[in-house]
PDB file of C-alpha atoms in Angstrom:
ATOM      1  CA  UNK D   1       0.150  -0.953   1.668  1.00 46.00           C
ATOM      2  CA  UNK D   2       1.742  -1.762  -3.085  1.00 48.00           C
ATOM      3  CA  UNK D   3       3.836  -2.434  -4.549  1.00 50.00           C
ATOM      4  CA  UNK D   4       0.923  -1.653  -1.127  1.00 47.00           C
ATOM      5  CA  UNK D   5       6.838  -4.358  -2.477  1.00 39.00           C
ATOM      6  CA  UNK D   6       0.668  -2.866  -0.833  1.00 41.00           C
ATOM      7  CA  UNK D   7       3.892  -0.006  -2.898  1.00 39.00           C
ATOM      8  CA  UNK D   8       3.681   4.088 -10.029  1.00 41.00           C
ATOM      9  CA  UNK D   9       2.359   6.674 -12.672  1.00 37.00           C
ATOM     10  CA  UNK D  10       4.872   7.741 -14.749  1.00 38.00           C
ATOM     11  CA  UNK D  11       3.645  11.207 -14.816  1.00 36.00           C
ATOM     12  CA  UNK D  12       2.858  11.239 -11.481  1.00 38.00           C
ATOM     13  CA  UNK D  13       6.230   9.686 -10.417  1.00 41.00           C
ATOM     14  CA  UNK D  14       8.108  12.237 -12.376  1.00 42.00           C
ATOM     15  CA  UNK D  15       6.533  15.342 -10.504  1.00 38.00           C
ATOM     16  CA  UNK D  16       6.991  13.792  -7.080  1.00 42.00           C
ATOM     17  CA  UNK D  17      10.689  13.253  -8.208  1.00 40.00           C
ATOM     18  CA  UNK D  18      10.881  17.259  -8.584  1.00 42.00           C
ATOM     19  CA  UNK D  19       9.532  17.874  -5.492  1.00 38.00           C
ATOM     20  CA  UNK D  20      11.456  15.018  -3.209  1.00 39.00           C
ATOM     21  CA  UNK D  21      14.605  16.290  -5.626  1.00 38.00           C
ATOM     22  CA  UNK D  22      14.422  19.323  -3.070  1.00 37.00           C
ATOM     23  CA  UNK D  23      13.770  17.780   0.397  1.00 34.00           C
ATOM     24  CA  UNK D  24      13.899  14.321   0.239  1.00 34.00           C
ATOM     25  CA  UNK D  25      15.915  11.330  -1.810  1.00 33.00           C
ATOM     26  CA  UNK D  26      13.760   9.948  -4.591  1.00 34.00           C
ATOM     27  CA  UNK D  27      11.125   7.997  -2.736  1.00 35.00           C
ATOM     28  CA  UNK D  28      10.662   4.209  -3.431  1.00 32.00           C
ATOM     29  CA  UNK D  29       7.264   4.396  -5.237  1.00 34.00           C
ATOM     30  CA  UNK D  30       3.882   6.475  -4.556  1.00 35.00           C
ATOM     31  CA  UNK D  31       1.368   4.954  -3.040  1.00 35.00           C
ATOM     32  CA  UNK D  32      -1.491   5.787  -1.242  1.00 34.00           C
ATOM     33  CA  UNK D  33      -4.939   7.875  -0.141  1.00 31.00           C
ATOM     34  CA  UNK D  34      -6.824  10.996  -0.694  1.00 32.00           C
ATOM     35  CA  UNK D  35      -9.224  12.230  -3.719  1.00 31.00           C
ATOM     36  CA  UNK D  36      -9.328  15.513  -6.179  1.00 29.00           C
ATOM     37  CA  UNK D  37     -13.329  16.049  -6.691  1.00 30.00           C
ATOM     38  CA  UNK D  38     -14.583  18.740  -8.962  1.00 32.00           C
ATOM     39  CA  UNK D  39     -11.028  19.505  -8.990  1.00 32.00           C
ATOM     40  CA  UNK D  40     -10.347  20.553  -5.020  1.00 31.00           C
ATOM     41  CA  UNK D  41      -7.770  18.973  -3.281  1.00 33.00           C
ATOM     42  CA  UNK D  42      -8.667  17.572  -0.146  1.00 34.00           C
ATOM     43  CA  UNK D  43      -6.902  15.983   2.731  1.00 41.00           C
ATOM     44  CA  UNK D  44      -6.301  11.928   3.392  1.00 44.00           C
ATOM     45  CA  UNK D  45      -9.173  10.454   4.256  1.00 43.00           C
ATOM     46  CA  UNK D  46      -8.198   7.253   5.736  1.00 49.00           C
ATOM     47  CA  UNK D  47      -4.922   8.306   7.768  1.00 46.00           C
ATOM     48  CA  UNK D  48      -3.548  10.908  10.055  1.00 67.00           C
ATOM     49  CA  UNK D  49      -2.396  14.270   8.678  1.00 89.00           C
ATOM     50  CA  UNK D  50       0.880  13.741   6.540  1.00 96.00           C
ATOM     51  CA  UNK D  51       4.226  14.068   8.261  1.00 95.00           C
ATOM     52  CA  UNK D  52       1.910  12.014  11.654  1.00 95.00           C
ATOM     53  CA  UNK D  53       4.391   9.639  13.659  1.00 95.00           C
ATOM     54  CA  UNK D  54       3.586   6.669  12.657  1.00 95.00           C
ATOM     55  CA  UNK D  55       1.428   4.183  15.066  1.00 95.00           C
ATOM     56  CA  UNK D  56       4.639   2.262  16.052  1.00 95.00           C
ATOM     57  CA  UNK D  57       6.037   5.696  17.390  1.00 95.00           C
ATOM     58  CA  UNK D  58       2.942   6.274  19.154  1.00 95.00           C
ATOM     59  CA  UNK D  59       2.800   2.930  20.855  1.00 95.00           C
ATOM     60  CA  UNK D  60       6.521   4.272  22.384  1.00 96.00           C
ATOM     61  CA  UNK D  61       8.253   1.019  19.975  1.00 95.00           C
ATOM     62  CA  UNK D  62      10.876   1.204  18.260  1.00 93.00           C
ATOM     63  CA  UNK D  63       9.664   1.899  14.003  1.00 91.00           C
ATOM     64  CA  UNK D  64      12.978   0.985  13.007  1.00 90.00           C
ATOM     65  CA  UNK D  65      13.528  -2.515  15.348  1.00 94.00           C
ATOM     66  CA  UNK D  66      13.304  -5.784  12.842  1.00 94.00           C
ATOM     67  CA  UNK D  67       9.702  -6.904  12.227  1.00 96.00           C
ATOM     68  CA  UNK D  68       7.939 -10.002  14.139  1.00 96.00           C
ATOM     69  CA  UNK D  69       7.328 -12.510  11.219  1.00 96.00           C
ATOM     70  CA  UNK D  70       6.482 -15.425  11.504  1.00 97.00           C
ATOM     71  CA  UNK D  71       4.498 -19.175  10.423  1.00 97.00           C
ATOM     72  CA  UNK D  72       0.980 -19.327   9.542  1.00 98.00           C
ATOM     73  CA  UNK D  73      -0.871 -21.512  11.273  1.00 97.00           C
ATOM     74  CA  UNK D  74      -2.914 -24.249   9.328  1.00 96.00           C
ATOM     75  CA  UNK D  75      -6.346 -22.130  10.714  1.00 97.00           C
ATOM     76  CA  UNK D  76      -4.410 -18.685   9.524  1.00 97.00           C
ATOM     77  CA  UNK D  77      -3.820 -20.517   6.157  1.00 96.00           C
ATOM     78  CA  UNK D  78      -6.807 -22.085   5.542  1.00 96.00           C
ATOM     79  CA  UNK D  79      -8.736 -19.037   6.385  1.00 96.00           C
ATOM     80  CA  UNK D  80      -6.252 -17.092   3.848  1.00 96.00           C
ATOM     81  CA  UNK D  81      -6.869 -19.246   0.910  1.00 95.00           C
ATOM     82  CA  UNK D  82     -10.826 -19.096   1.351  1.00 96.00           C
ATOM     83  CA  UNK D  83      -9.683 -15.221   1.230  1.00 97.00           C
ATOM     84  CA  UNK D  84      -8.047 -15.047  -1.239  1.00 97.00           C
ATOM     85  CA  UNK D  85     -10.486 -17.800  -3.466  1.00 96.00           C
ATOM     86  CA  UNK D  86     -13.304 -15.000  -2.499  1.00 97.00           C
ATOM     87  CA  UNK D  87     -11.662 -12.496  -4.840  1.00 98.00           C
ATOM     88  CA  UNK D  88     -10.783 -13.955  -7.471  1.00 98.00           C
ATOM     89  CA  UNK D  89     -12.592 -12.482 -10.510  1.00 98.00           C
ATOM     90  CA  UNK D  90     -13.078  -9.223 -12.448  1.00 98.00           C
ATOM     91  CA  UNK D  91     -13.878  -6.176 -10.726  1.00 99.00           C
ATOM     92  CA  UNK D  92     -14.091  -2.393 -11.123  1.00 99.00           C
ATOM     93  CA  UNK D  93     -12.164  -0.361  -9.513  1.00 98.00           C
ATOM     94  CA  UNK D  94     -11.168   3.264  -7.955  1.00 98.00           C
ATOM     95  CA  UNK D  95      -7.678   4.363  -6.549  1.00 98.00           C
ATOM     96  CA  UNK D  96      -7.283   7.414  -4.304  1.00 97.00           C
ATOM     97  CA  UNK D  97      -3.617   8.587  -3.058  1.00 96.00           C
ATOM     98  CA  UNK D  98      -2.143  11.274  -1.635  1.00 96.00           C
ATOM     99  CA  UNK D  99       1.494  12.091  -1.541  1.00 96.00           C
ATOM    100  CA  UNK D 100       2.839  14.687   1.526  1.00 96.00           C
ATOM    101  CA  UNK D 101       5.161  17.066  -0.695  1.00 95.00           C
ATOM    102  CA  UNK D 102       7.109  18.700   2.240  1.00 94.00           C
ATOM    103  CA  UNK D 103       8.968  17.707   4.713  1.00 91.00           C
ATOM    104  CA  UNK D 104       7.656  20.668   7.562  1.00 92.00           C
ATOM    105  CA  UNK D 105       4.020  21.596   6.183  1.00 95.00           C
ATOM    106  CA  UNK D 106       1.837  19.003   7.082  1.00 93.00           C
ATOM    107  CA  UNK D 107      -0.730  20.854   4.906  1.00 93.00           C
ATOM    108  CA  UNK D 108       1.171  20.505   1.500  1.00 95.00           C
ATOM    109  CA  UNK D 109      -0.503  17.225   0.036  1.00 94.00           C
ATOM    110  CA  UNK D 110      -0.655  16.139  -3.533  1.00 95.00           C
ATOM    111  CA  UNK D 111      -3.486  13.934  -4.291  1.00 95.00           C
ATOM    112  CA  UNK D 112      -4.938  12.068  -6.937  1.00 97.00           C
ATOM    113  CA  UNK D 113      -8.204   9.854  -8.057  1.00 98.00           C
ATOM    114  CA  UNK D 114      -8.255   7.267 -10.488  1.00 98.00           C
ATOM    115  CA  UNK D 115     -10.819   4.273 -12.017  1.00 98.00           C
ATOM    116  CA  UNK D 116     -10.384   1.269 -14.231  1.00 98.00           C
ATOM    117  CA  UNK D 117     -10.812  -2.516 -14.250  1.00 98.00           C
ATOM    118  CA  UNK D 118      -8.711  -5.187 -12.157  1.00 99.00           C
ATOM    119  CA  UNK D 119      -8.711  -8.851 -12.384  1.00 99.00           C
ATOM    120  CA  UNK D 120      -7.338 -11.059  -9.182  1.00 99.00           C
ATOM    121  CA  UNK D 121      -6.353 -14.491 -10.082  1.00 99.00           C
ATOM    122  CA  UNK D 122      -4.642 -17.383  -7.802  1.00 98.00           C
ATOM    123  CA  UNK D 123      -2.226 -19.879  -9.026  1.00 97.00           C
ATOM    124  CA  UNK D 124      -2.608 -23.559  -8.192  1.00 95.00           C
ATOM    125  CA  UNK D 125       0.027 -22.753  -4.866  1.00 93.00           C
ATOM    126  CA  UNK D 126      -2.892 -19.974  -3.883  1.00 94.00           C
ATOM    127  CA  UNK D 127      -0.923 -17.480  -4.301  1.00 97.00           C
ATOM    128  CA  UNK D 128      -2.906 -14.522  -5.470  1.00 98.00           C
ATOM    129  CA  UNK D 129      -2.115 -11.743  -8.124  1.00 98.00           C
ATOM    130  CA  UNK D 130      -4.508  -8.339  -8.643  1.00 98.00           C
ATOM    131  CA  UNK D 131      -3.608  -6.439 -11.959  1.00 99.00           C
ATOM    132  CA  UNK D 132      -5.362  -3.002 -12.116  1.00 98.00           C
ATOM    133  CA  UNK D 133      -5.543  -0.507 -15.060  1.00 98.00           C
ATOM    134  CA  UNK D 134      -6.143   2.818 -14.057  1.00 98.00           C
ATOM    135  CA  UNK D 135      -7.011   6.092 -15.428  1.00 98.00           C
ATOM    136  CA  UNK D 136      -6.459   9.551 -13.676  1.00 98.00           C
ATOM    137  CA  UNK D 137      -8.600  12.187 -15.313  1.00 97.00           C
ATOM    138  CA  UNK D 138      -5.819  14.618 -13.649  1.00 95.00           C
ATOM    139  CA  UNK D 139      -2.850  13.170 -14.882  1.00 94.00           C
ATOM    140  CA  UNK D 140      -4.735  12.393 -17.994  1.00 96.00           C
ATOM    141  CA  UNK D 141      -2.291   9.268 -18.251  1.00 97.00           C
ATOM    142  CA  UNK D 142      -2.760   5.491 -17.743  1.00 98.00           C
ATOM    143  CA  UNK D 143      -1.056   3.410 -15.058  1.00 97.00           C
ATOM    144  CA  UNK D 144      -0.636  -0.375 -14.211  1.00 98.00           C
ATOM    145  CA  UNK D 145      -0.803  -1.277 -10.445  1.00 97.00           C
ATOM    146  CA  UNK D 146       0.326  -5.382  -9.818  1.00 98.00           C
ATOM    147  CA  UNK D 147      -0.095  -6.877  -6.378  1.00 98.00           C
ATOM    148  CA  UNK D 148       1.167 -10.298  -5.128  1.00 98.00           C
ATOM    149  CA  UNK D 149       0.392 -11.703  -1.731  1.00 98.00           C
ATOM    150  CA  UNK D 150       1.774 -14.985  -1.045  1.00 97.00           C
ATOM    151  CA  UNK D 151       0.800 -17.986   1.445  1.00 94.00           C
ATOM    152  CA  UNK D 152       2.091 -20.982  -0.102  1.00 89.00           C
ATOM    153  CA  UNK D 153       5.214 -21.168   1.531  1.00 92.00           C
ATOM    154  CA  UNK D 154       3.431 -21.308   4.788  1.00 95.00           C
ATOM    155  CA  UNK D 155       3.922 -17.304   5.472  1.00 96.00           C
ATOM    156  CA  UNK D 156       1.999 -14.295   4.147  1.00 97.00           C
ATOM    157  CA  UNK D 157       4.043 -12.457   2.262  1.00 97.00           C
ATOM    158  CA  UNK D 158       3.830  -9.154  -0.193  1.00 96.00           C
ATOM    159  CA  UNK D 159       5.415  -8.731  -3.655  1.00 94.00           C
ATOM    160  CA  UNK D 160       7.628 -11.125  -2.883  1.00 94.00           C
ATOM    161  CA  UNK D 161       7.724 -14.638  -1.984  1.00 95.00           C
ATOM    162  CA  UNK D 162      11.561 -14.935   0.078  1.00 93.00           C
ATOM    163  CA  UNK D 163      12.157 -12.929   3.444  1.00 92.00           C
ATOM    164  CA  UNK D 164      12.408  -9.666   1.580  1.00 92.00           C
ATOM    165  CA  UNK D 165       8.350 -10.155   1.554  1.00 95.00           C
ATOM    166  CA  UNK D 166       7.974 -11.396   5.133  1.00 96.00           C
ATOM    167  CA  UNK D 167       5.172  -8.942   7.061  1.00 98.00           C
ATOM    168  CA  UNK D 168       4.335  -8.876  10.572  1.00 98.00           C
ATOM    169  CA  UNK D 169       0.823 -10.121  10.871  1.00 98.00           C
ATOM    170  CA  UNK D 170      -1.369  -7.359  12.981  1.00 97.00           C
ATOM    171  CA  UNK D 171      -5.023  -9.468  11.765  1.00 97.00           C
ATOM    172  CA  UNK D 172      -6.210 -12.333   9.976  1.00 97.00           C
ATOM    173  CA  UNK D 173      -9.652 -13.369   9.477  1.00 96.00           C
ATOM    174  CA  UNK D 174     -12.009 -14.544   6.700  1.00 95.00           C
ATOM    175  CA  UNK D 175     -12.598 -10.352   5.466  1.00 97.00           C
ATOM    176  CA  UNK D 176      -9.820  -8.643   6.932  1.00 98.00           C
ATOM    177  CA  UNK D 177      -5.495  -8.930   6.182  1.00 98.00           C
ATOM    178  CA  UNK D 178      -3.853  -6.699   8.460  1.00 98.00           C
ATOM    179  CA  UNK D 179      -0.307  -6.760   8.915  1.00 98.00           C
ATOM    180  CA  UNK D 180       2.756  -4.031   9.020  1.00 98.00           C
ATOM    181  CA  UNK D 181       6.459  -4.542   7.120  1.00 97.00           C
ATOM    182  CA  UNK D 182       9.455  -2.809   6.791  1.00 95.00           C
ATOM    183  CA  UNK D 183      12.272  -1.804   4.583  1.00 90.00           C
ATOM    184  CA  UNK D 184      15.566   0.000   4.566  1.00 84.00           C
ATOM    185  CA  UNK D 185      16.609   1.309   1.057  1.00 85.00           C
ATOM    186  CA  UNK D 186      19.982   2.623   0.552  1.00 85.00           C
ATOM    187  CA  UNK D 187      20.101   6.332  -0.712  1.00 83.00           C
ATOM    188  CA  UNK D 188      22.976   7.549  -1.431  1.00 82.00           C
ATOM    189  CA  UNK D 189      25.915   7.193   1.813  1.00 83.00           C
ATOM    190  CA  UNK D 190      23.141   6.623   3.784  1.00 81.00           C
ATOM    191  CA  UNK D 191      19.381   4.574   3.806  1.00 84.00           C
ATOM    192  CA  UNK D 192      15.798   5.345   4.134  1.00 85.00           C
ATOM    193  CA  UNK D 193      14.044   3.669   6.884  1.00 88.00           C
ATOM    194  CA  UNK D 194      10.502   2.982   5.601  1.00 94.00           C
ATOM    195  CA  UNK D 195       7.215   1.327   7.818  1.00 97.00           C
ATOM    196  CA  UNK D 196       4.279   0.317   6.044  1.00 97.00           C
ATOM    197  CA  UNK D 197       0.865  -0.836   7.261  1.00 97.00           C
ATOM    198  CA  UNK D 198      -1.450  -2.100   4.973  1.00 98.00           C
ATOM    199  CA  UNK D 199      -4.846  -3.843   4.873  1.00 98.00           C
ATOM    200  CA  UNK D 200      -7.083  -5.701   3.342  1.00 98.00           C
ATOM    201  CA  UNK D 201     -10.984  -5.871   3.880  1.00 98.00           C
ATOM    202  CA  UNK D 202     -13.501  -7.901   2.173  1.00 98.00           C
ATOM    203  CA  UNK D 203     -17.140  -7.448   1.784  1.00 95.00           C
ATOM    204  CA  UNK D 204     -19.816  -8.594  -0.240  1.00 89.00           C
ATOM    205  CA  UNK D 205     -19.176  -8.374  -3.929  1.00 94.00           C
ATOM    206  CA  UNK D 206     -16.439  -5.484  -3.120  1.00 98.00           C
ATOM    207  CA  UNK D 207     -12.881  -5.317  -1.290  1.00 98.00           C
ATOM    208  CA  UNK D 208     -10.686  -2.645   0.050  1.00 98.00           C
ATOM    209  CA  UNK D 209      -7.077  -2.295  -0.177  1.00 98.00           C
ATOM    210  CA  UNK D 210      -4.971   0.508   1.764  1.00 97.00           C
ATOM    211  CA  UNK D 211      -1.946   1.351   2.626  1.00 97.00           C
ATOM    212  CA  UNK D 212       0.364   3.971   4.506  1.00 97.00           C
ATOM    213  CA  UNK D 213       3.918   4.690   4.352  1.00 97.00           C
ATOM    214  CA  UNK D 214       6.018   5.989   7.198  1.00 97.00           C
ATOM    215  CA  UNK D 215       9.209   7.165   6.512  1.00 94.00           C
ATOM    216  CA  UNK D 216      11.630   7.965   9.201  1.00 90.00           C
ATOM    217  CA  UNK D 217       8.563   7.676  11.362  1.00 93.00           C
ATOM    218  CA  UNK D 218       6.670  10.425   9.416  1.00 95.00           C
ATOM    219  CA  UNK D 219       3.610   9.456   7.419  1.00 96.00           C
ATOM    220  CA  UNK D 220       4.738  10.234   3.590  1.00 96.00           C
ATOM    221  CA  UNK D 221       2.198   9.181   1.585  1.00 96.00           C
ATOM    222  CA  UNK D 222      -1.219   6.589   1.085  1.00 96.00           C
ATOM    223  CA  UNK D 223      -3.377   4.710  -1.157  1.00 96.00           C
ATOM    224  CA  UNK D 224      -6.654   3.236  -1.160  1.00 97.00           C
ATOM    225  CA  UNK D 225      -8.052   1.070  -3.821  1.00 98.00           C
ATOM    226  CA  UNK D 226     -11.796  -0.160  -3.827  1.00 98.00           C
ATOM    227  CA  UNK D 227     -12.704  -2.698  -6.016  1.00 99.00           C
ATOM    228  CA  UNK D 228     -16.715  -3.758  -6.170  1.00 98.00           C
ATOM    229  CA  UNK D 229     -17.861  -6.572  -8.779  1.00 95.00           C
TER     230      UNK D 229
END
């Protein structure tokens, strides 16, 4: 949830290197949810507070055991391809993310709001592709988010189309994606354990897309991008 693979600003990636450069490895890419308005920082809307356990944790599993992927089945597929058919188009669109910039102070957030213009297309295998340009008034920079969620191979998939984008399906229905995957990026002599849930809903003429990432089962950071016609 980028990359929800749901997932960067240049500018924005190169202060959340400084910070991480002091507590944490360089993180993967920043992603996810919470809004500067009139200029005050405010807290993630959609999630728990930042350095939460994540929702595997709190079930008492395992964040770190392999996901359950698995086969679509021909209702699961058909329903995705309506889905996905649904969206395609040109739509504007707002991003919101927040980033949690210390590892014990569930308090220190960085967050962020852009808008631009997005455009979801789907192949002739129905796989679909969103390209967003964005502009944060903040950052006073540019950025290019690119999605790809897959189904043609008879599995959903995210940014990529082999078992390195295999998900574990949490929901599927004709307005709503739900589904969790995981990751293990190697940092340095050791690796990064990462969780991420992400979701899509549909609407009328409009669409959410958000997504959290845990890391060592700590929420690190979110995004939320709305897109309306």
């Amino acid at each position: 949830m980028t990359k929800l693979s749901l997932t960067g600003l240049a500018v924005y990636r190169r202060i959340r290197r400084r910070i991480w450069s002091k507590i944490w490895p360089e993180i993967w890419f920043g992603l996810l949810v919470g809004a500067v308005v009139g200029g005050v920082l405010v807290q993630p809307s959609f999630a728990e507070q930042c350095l939460a356990p994540s929702p595997t944790l709190l079930k008492g599993e395992d964040p770190y055991a392999p996901i359950k992927d698995r086969d679509l089945t021909p209702g699961e597929n058909d329903t995705l391809k309506r889905l996905y058919q649904s969206l395609t188009g040109n739509w504007r669109a707002t991003a919101e993310t927040f980033f949690c910039t210390s590892a014990d102070d569930p308090d220190d957030v960085d967050s962020d709001r852009a808008t631009g213009q997005a455009k979801v297309v789907v192949d002739y295998s129905g796989d679909l592709t969103m390209t967003a340009e964005f502009y944060s008034p903040r950052q006073k920079s540019s950025h290019q988010e690119i999605l790809h969620m897959f189904q043609s191979n008879n599995r959903l998939r995210i940014e990529h189309d082999t078992g390195a984008g295999d998900v574990e399906l949490i929901d599927i229905s004709g307005h709503t994606i739900s589904c969790l995957y995981r990751r293990i990026v190697p940092m340095g002599k050791g690796s990064s354990r990462r969780e991420f849930f992400f979701t899509l809903h549909a609407a009328a003429d409009a669409f959410t897309i958000e997504q959290q990432l845990y890391i060592q089962g700590r929420l690190s950071s979110g995004q939320s991008w709305h897109f309306k016609r």
